[in-house]
């Protein structure tokens, strides 16, 4: 029988005076395996949905934006709700009159629409679209692009609709052209355009969105410059016709598993960054018109709604598209609903998602909407960052009771319920009234089989980690009698640099030693369209341009930790004699793993290189050793010109085998490192 692994680890990190910091890590579990899910949230901030993840390349798809000189979206001015310090009002454009448009042409917005409240009337003229902020499209030669356009001709004479891709001032594809006779009905035109050029993408000097065609927000990575591609889209009308609800997106080659999702973005989310959970939620859900019933059915039948971050948002990509994305990616989903939904409506939502019986009213509606099988179980959050009041307690109580009753009646699975009140020390625990209301909410949750409370924490400052530790200590002792757990659905900040990456790793280390109490840890805004962040939340883990997708240092931290924790998830006890700007975690290999071993995760932010020496008793004559490090300056960023400026690289670890296994490594001044020590692979003869 091979000897079991009973190990003692000694870490020594010398200080400036060469006084070693000694950490003894025992081969004794510090708690159950850390089964916490890690990932990110998405909402309509930083254009991470409409203009980012959604495969729709056009912005202004439904011509709902106000008109300027007759053209919807030709000049839009609206306020920014999030950050007063950011440019306000914001000026941007969706559609432009083509330079070649005849002067005799007529352009007007009319109150006859297939979707929403208005459509665009065109007579003997042409309009163009260059996507979000007029940043352009990254067309690829030989690739197909799917297009659907609704049109109506209500005059006696016929009209010809001509659609084409553009590259600069030239056509980039064969045109699609069709004559339409007069009709009282709107007709969908569905076709494919094949690009015959590859667009040029790169940095150009910024010009004001007021006077020039481009609009972009200054980015720390490349100030005073815009990232722009040369591709575009044109609709030309000969005669007179109305157009509405236009979709342009890549064919199957550019979509993730056939969904209306950019393939490159989804692969970065679930493969590179290794997200295990995806949350659709945030302040977006607090908009008065955000109701789940607005997002079901065919896209052209969904009515537009006024968003929280942007007044003109797409109803083509919502919570059901996110549920399908989670299922295709095989990750867990969290759906946040507006807490002003009625209890009956929320119960309808659960039945719509989970009912499989044809006698179910809402299950049958789901099937008629095109989804024959029930959705996979997900976590349901009630509200987002709601105030701690008895009114909110009563809302949660009424909604959870309605869900439980409907699940019992229809024999449905009861989802995990999360309270969307941003739990914190001051409102919840540092006053008598706060503790009383918190306890009343916990009494409500005690009757729910699986329940949790949402915590939104900081992320930019090193001190934010200390605040999180205090919150964990207080909430854990308060929650334990009620059986409620904690989820961190927003690590929030305004940076995505290396310091943010190190803080994320420190949050991870703290949470990994809390057993099953902390169930999830997600970034607030996982995606960000580069140069288009007009809300101030400059914190994307994954950055997007029309032609590129890359990870910020913050995103690489997530990727390293997620992959490492899949292999090593049983936390081990350790004792620290002294430590300065260095934190670590030690873990046994995941139960059931094919090979036993030990994993180490280290974060240091002292600003100077530190040597770390590890000594452990090892029952094998050799070991398979691997390590990587994420390091650089605290403000280091990844931009489109050097997207891997800060990325994981191999870390040299010297080792020696005598009576014990001795490891030695040097951590750069600001660094996250993961080390894997695995038993040698057994070769069967």
PDB file of C-alpha atoms in Angstrom, residues 73-243:
ATOM      1  CA  UNK A  73     -30.697  58.128 -33.993  1.00  0.00           C
ATOM      2  CA  UNK A  74     -28.900  60.674 -36.196  1.00  0.00           C
ATOM      3  CA  UNK A  75     -28.041  62.613 -33.039  1.00  0.00           C
ATOM      4  CA  UNK A  76     -28.947  61.391 -29.562  1.00  0.00           C
ATOM      5  CA  UNK A  77     -28.369  63.297 -26.367  1.00  0.00           C
ATOM      6  CA  UNK A  78     -29.122  61.621 -23.067  1.00  0.00           C
ATOM      7  CA  UNK A  79     -27.918  61.786 -19.482  1.00  0.00           C
ATOM      8  CA  UNK A  80     -25.679  59.219 -17.830  1.00  0.00           C
ATOM      9  CA  UNK A  81     -27.248  57.911 -14.618  1.00  0.00           C
ATOM     10  CA  UNK A  82     -24.205  56.388 -12.970  1.00  0.00           C
ATOM     11  CA  UNK A  83     -21.313  58.804 -12.664  1.00  0.00           C
ATOM     12  CA  UNK A  84     -21.729  62.610 -12.586  1.00  0.00           C
ATOM     13  CA  UNK A  85     -18.001  62.962 -13.172  1.00  0.00           C
ATOM     14  CA  UNK A  86     -18.280  61.342 -16.584  1.00  0.00           C
ATOM     15  CA  UNK A  87     -19.204  63.355 -19.701  1.00  0.00           C
ATOM     16  CA  UNK A  88     -22.828  64.377 -19.501  1.00  0.00           C
ATOM     17  CA  UNK A  89     -24.898  64.720 -21.526  1.00  0.00           C
ATOM     18  CA  UNK A  90     -23.717  61.897 -23.740  1.00  0.00           C
ATOM     19  CA  UNK A  91     -23.905  62.459 -27.505  1.00  0.00           C
ATOM     20  CA  UNK A  92     -23.959  59.502 -29.858  1.00  0.00           C
ATOM     21  CA  UNK A  93     -25.422  58.228 -33.120  1.00  0.00           C
ATOM     22  CA  UNK A  94     -26.915  55.051 -34.494  1.00  0.00           C
ATOM     23  CA  UNK A  95     -27.910  55.724 -38.148  1.00  0.00           C
ATOM     24  CA  UNK A  96     -26.330  58.130 -40.632  1.00  0.00           C
ATOM     25  CA  UNK A  97     -27.527  59.428 -43.983  1.00  0.00           C
ATOM     26  CA  UNK A  98     -25.324  57.918 -46.685  1.00  0.00           C
ATOM     27  CA  UNK A  99     -23.028  60.344 -48.452  1.00  0.00           C
ATOM     28  CA  UNK A 100     -24.384  59.147 -51.799  1.00  0.00           C
ATOM     29  CA  UNK A 101     -28.025  59.723 -50.786  1.00  0.00           C
ATOM     30  CA  UNK A 102     -29.896  61.863 -53.303  1.00  0.00           C
ATOM     31  CA  UNK A 103     -30.870  65.320 -52.097  1.00  0.00           C
ATOM     32  CA  UNK A 104     -34.423  64.767 -53.358  1.00  0.00           C
ATOM     33  CA  UNK A 105     -34.816  61.853 -50.989  1.00  0.00           C
ATOM     34  CA  UNK A 106     -37.175  61.966 -48.055  1.00  0.00           C
ATOM     35  CA  UNK A 107     -36.422  60.712 -44.529  1.00  0.00           C
ATOM     36  CA  UNK A 108     -38.981  60.712 -41.718  1.00  0.00           C
ATOM     37  CA  UNK A 109     -39.978  58.820 -38.601  1.00  0.00           C
ATOM     38  CA  UNK A 110     -43.551  57.484 -38.699  1.00  0.00           C
ATOM     39  CA  UNK A 111     -45.878  55.938 -36.109  1.00  0.00           C
ATOM     40  CA  UNK A 112     -46.431  52.721 -38.029  1.00  0.00           C
ATOM     41  CA  UNK A 113     -44.181  49.948 -36.747  1.00  0.00           C
ATOM     42  CA  UNK A 114     -43.800  46.193 -36.532  1.00  0.00           C
ATOM     43  CA  UNK A 115     -41.830  46.628 -33.313  1.00  0.00           C
ATOM     44  CA  UNK A 116     -42.115  49.410 -30.798  1.00  0.00           C
ATOM     45  CA  UNK A 117     -43.609  52.815 -31.447  1.00  0.00           C
ATOM     46  CA  UNK A 118     -42.056  54.020 -34.700  1.00  0.00           C
ATOM     47  CA  UNK A 119     -40.289  53.008 -37.885  1.00  0.00           C
ATOM     48  CA  UNK A 120     -38.076  54.729 -40.445  1.00  0.00           C
ATOM     49  CA  UNK A 121     -39.610  55.997 -43.692  1.00  0.00           C
ATOM     50  CA  UNK A 122     -37.172  56.317 -46.608  1.00  0.00           C
ATOM     51  CA  UNK A 123     -37.830  57.633 -50.121  1.00  0.00           C
ATOM     52  CA  UNK A 124     -35.123  57.548 -52.784  1.00  0.00           C
ATOM     53  CA  UNK A 125     -32.349  57.667 -50.221  1.00  0.00           C
ATOM     54  CA  UNK A 126     -29.952  55.479 -48.218  1.00  0.00           C
ATOM     55  CA  UNK A 127     -28.862  55.211 -44.593  1.00  0.00           C
ATOM     56  CA  UNK A 128     -25.867  53.529 -42.977  1.00  0.00           C
ATOM     57  CA  UNK A 129     -25.021  51.939 -39.650  1.00  0.00           C
ATOM     58  CA  UNK A 130     -21.558  51.372 -38.181  1.00  0.00           C
ATOM     59  CA  UNK A 131     -22.504  49.735 -34.906  1.00  0.00           C
ATOM     60  CA  UNK A 132     -21.972  50.894 -31.348  1.00  0.00           C
ATOM     61  CA  UNK A 133     -20.461  54.375 -31.186  1.00  0.00           C
ATOM     62  CA  UNK A 134     -19.942  54.167 -34.961  1.00  0.00           C
ATOM     63  CA  UNK A 135     -16.916  51.975 -34.207  1.00  0.00           C
ATOM     64  CA  UNK A 136     -17.502  49.939 -37.375  1.00  0.00           C
ATOM     65  CA  UNK A 137     -17.644  46.232 -38.114  1.00  0.00           C
ATOM     66  CA  UNK A 138     -14.806  43.754 -38.490  1.00  0.00           C
ATOM     67  CA  UNK A 139     -16.005  42.089 -41.677  1.00  0.00           C
ATOM     68  CA  UNK A 140     -14.166  38.956 -42.814  1.00  0.00           C
ATOM     69  CA  UNK A 141     -13.749  38.048 -46.455  1.00  0.00           C
ATOM     70  CA  UNK A 142     -15.669  34.957 -47.483  1.00  0.00           C
ATOM     71  CA  UNK A 143     -17.823  34.925 -44.339  1.00  0.00           C
ATOM     72  CA  UNK A 144     -21.608  34.993 -44.378  1.00  0.00           C
ATOM     73  CA  UNK A 145     -23.689  37.481 -42.395  1.00  0.00           C
ATOM     74  CA  UNK A 146     -27.351  36.848 -41.662  1.00  0.00           C
ATOM     75  CA  UNK A 147     -29.802  39.695 -42.032  1.00  0.00           C
ATOM     76  CA  UNK A 148     -33.500  40.133 -41.312  1.00  0.00           C
ATOM     77  CA  UNK A 149     -35.280  43.374 -42.155  1.00  0.00           C
ATOM     78  CA  UNK A 150     -38.970  44.193 -41.856  1.00  0.00           C
ATOM     79  CA  UNK A 151     -40.376  46.439 -44.575  1.00  0.00           C
ATOM     80  CA  UNK A 152     -43.724  47.863 -45.622  1.00  0.00           C
ATOM     81  CA  UNK A 153     -44.851  49.701 -48.758  1.00  0.00           C
ATOM     82  CA  UNK A 154     -48.227  51.404 -48.389  1.00  0.00           C
ATOM     83  CA  UNK A 155     -48.171  53.539 -51.549  1.00  0.00           C
ATOM     84  CA  UNK A 156     -49.508  52.474 -54.911  1.00  0.00           C
ATOM     85  CA  UNK A 157     -46.131  52.250 -56.612  1.00  0.00           C
ATOM     86  CA  UNK A 158     -43.656  49.506 -55.713  1.00  0.00           C
ATOM     87  CA  UNK A 159     -40.381  50.189 -53.961  1.00  0.00           C
ATOM     88  CA  UNK A 160     -37.029  48.449 -54.145  1.00  0.00           C
ATOM     89  CA  UNK A 161     -35.121  47.610 -50.959  1.00  0.00           C
ATOM     90  CA  UNK A 162     -31.361  47.191 -51.456  1.00  0.00           C
ATOM     91  CA  UNK A 163     -29.062  46.110 -48.654  1.00  0.00           C
ATOM     92  CA  UNK A 164     -25.274  45.729 -48.669  1.00  0.00           C
ATOM     93  CA  UNK A 165     -22.209  45.562 -46.472  1.00  0.00           C
ATOM     94  CA  UNK A 166     -19.782  48.470 -46.697  1.00  0.00           C
ATOM     95  CA  UNK A 167     -16.066  48.899 -46.237  1.00  0.00           C
ATOM     96  CA  UNK A 168     -15.202  52.550 -46.035  1.00  0.00           C
ATOM     97  CA  UNK A 169     -16.913  54.189 -48.981  1.00  0.00           C
ATOM     98  CA  UNK A 170     -16.997  50.979 -51.039  1.00  0.00           C
ATOM     99  CA  UNK A 171     -19.437  48.085 -51.152  1.00  0.00           C
ATOM    100  CA  UNK A 172     -18.081  45.029 -49.387  1.00  0.00           C
ATOM    101  CA  UNK A 173     -20.587  42.447 -50.589  1.00  0.00           C
ATOM    102  CA  UNK A 174     -22.953  41.625 -53.411  1.00  0.00           C
ATOM    103  CA  UNK A 175     -26.180  43.476 -52.781  1.00  0.00           C
ATOM    104  CA  UNK A 176     -29.467  41.979 -51.737  1.00  0.00           C
ATOM    105  CA  UNK A 177     -32.276  43.670 -53.646  1.00  0.00           C
ATOM    106  CA  UNK A 178     -36.014  43.061 -53.775  1.00  0.00           C
ATOM    107  CA  UNK A 179     -39.007  44.913 -55.179  1.00  0.00           C
ATOM    108  CA  UNK A 180     -42.000  45.143 -52.853  1.00  0.00           C
ATOM    109  CA  UNK A 181     -45.534  45.930 -53.938  1.00  0.00           C
ATOM    110  CA  UNK A 182     -48.054  47.870 -51.897  1.00  0.00           C
ATOM    111  CA  UNK A 183     -49.439  46.029 -48.903  1.00  0.00           C
ATOM    112  CA  UNK A 184     -51.076  46.789 -45.589  1.00  0.00           C
ATOM    113  CA  UNK A 185     -48.813  44.219 -43.927  1.00  0.00           C
ATOM    114  CA  UNK A 186     -45.261  44.361 -42.674  1.00  0.00           C
ATOM    115  CA  UNK A 187     -43.106  41.736 -44.390  1.00  0.00           C
ATOM    116  CA  UNK A 188     -39.861  40.182 -43.120  1.00  0.00           C
ATOM    117  CA  UNK A 189     -37.003  40.002 -45.610  1.00  0.00           C
ATOM    118  CA  UNK A 190     -34.475  37.343 -44.629  1.00  0.00           C
ATOM    119  CA  UNK A 191     -31.223  36.926 -46.535  1.00  0.00           C
ATOM    120  CA  UNK A 192     -27.482  36.329 -46.290  1.00  0.00           C
ATOM    121  CA  UNK A 193     -24.725  38.747 -47.262  1.00  0.00           C
ATOM    122  CA  UNK A 194     -21.215  37.463 -47.998  1.00  0.00           C
ATOM    123  CA  UNK A 195     -18.360  39.867 -47.420  1.00  0.00           C
ATOM    124  CA  UNK A 196     -15.736  40.098 -50.147  1.00  0.00           C
ATOM    125  CA  UNK A 197     -13.258  42.101 -48.063  1.00  0.00           C
ATOM    126  CA  UNK A 198     -11.639  41.921 -44.638  1.00  0.00           C
ATOM    127  CA  UNK A 199     -12.062  45.167 -42.750  1.00  0.00           C
ATOM    128  CA  UNK A 200      -9.142  47.104 -41.362  1.00  0.00           C
ATOM    129  CA  UNK A 201      -9.228  47.685 -37.606  1.00  0.00           C
ATOM    130  CA  UNK A 202      -6.934  49.856 -35.528  1.00  0.00           C
ATOM    131  CA  UNK A 203      -6.464  53.002 -33.481  1.00  0.00           C
ATOM    132  CA  UNK A 204      -7.362  56.402 -34.859  1.00  0.00           C
ATOM    133  CA  UNK A 205      -7.309  59.850 -33.307  1.00  0.00           C
ATOM    134  CA  UNK A 206     -10.487  60.578 -31.353  1.00  0.00           C
ATOM    135  CA  UNK A 207     -12.981  63.006 -32.820  1.00  0.00           C
ATOM    136  CA  UNK A 208     -15.997  64.356 -31.000  1.00  0.00           C
ATOM    137  CA  UNK A 209     -19.207  62.398 -31.408  1.00  0.00           C
ATOM    138  CA  UNK A 210     -20.901  65.772 -31.964  1.00  0.00           C
ATOM    139  CA  UNK A 211     -19.097  66.724 -35.137  1.00  0.00           C
ATOM    140  CA  UNK A 212     -17.428  63.564 -36.400  1.00  0.00           C
ATOM    141  CA  UNK A 213     -18.691  60.091 -37.127  1.00  0.00           C
ATOM    142  CA  UNK A 214     -16.850  58.373 -34.284  1.00  0.00           C
ATOM    143  CA  UNK A 215     -17.831  58.335 -30.660  1.00  0.00           C
ATOM    144  CA  UNK A 216     -15.634  56.762 -28.028  1.00  0.00           C
ATOM    145  CA  UNK A 217     -14.833  57.303 -24.385  1.00  0.00           C
ATOM    146  CA  UNK A 218     -11.233  57.846 -23.364  1.00  0.00           C
ATOM    147  CA  UNK A 219      -9.657  54.605 -22.130  1.00  0.00           C
ATOM    148  CA  UNK A 220      -6.731  54.427 -19.728  1.00  0.00           C
ATOM    149  CA  UNK A 221      -5.031  51.922 -22.016  1.00  0.00           C
ATOM    150  CA  UNK A 222      -4.940  54.262 -25.042  1.00  0.00           C
ATOM    151  CA  UNK A 223      -6.012  57.808 -24.142  1.00  0.00           C
ATOM    152  CA  UNK A 224      -7.081  60.247 -26.853  1.00  0.00           C
ATOM    153  CA  UNK A 225      -7.523  57.521 -29.443  1.00  0.00           C
ATOM    154  CA  UNK A 226     -10.459  55.467 -30.703  1.00  0.00           C
ATOM    155  CA  UNK A 227     -10.452  51.876 -31.836  1.00  0.00           C
ATOM    156  CA  UNK A 228     -12.243  51.662 -35.160  1.00  0.00           C
ATOM    157  CA  UNK A 229     -12.987  49.168 -37.928  1.00  0.00           C
ATOM    158  CA  UNK A 230     -13.881  50.045 -41.520  1.00  0.00           C
ATOM    159  CA  UNK A 231     -16.931  47.815 -42.011  1.00  0.00           C
ATOM    160  CA  UNK A 232     -20.495  49.106 -42.230  1.00  0.00           C
ATOM    161  CA  UNK A 233     -24.045  48.378 -43.400  1.00  0.00           C
ATOM    162  CA  UNK A 234     -26.337  50.219 -45.807  1.00  0.00           C
ATOM    163  CA  UNK A 235     -30.063  50.223 -46.588  1.00  0.00           C
ATOM    164  CA  UNK A 236     -31.090  51.975 -49.810  1.00  0.00           C
ATOM    165  CA  UNK A 237     -34.679  52.522 -50.928  1.00  0.00           C
ATOM    166  CA  UNK A 238     -35.771  53.287 -54.478  1.00  0.00           C
ATOM    167  CA  UNK A 239     -39.296  54.605 -54.232  1.00  0.00           C
ATOM    168  CA  UNK A 240     -40.816  54.859 -50.759  1.00  0.00           C
ATOM    169  CA  UNK A 241     -40.897  52.247 -47.994  1.00  0.00           C
ATOM    170  CA  UNK A 242     -40.853  51.943 -44.226  1.00  0.00           C
ATOM    171  CA  UNK A 243     -38.203  49.779 -42.534  1.00  0.00           C
TER     172      UNK A 243
END
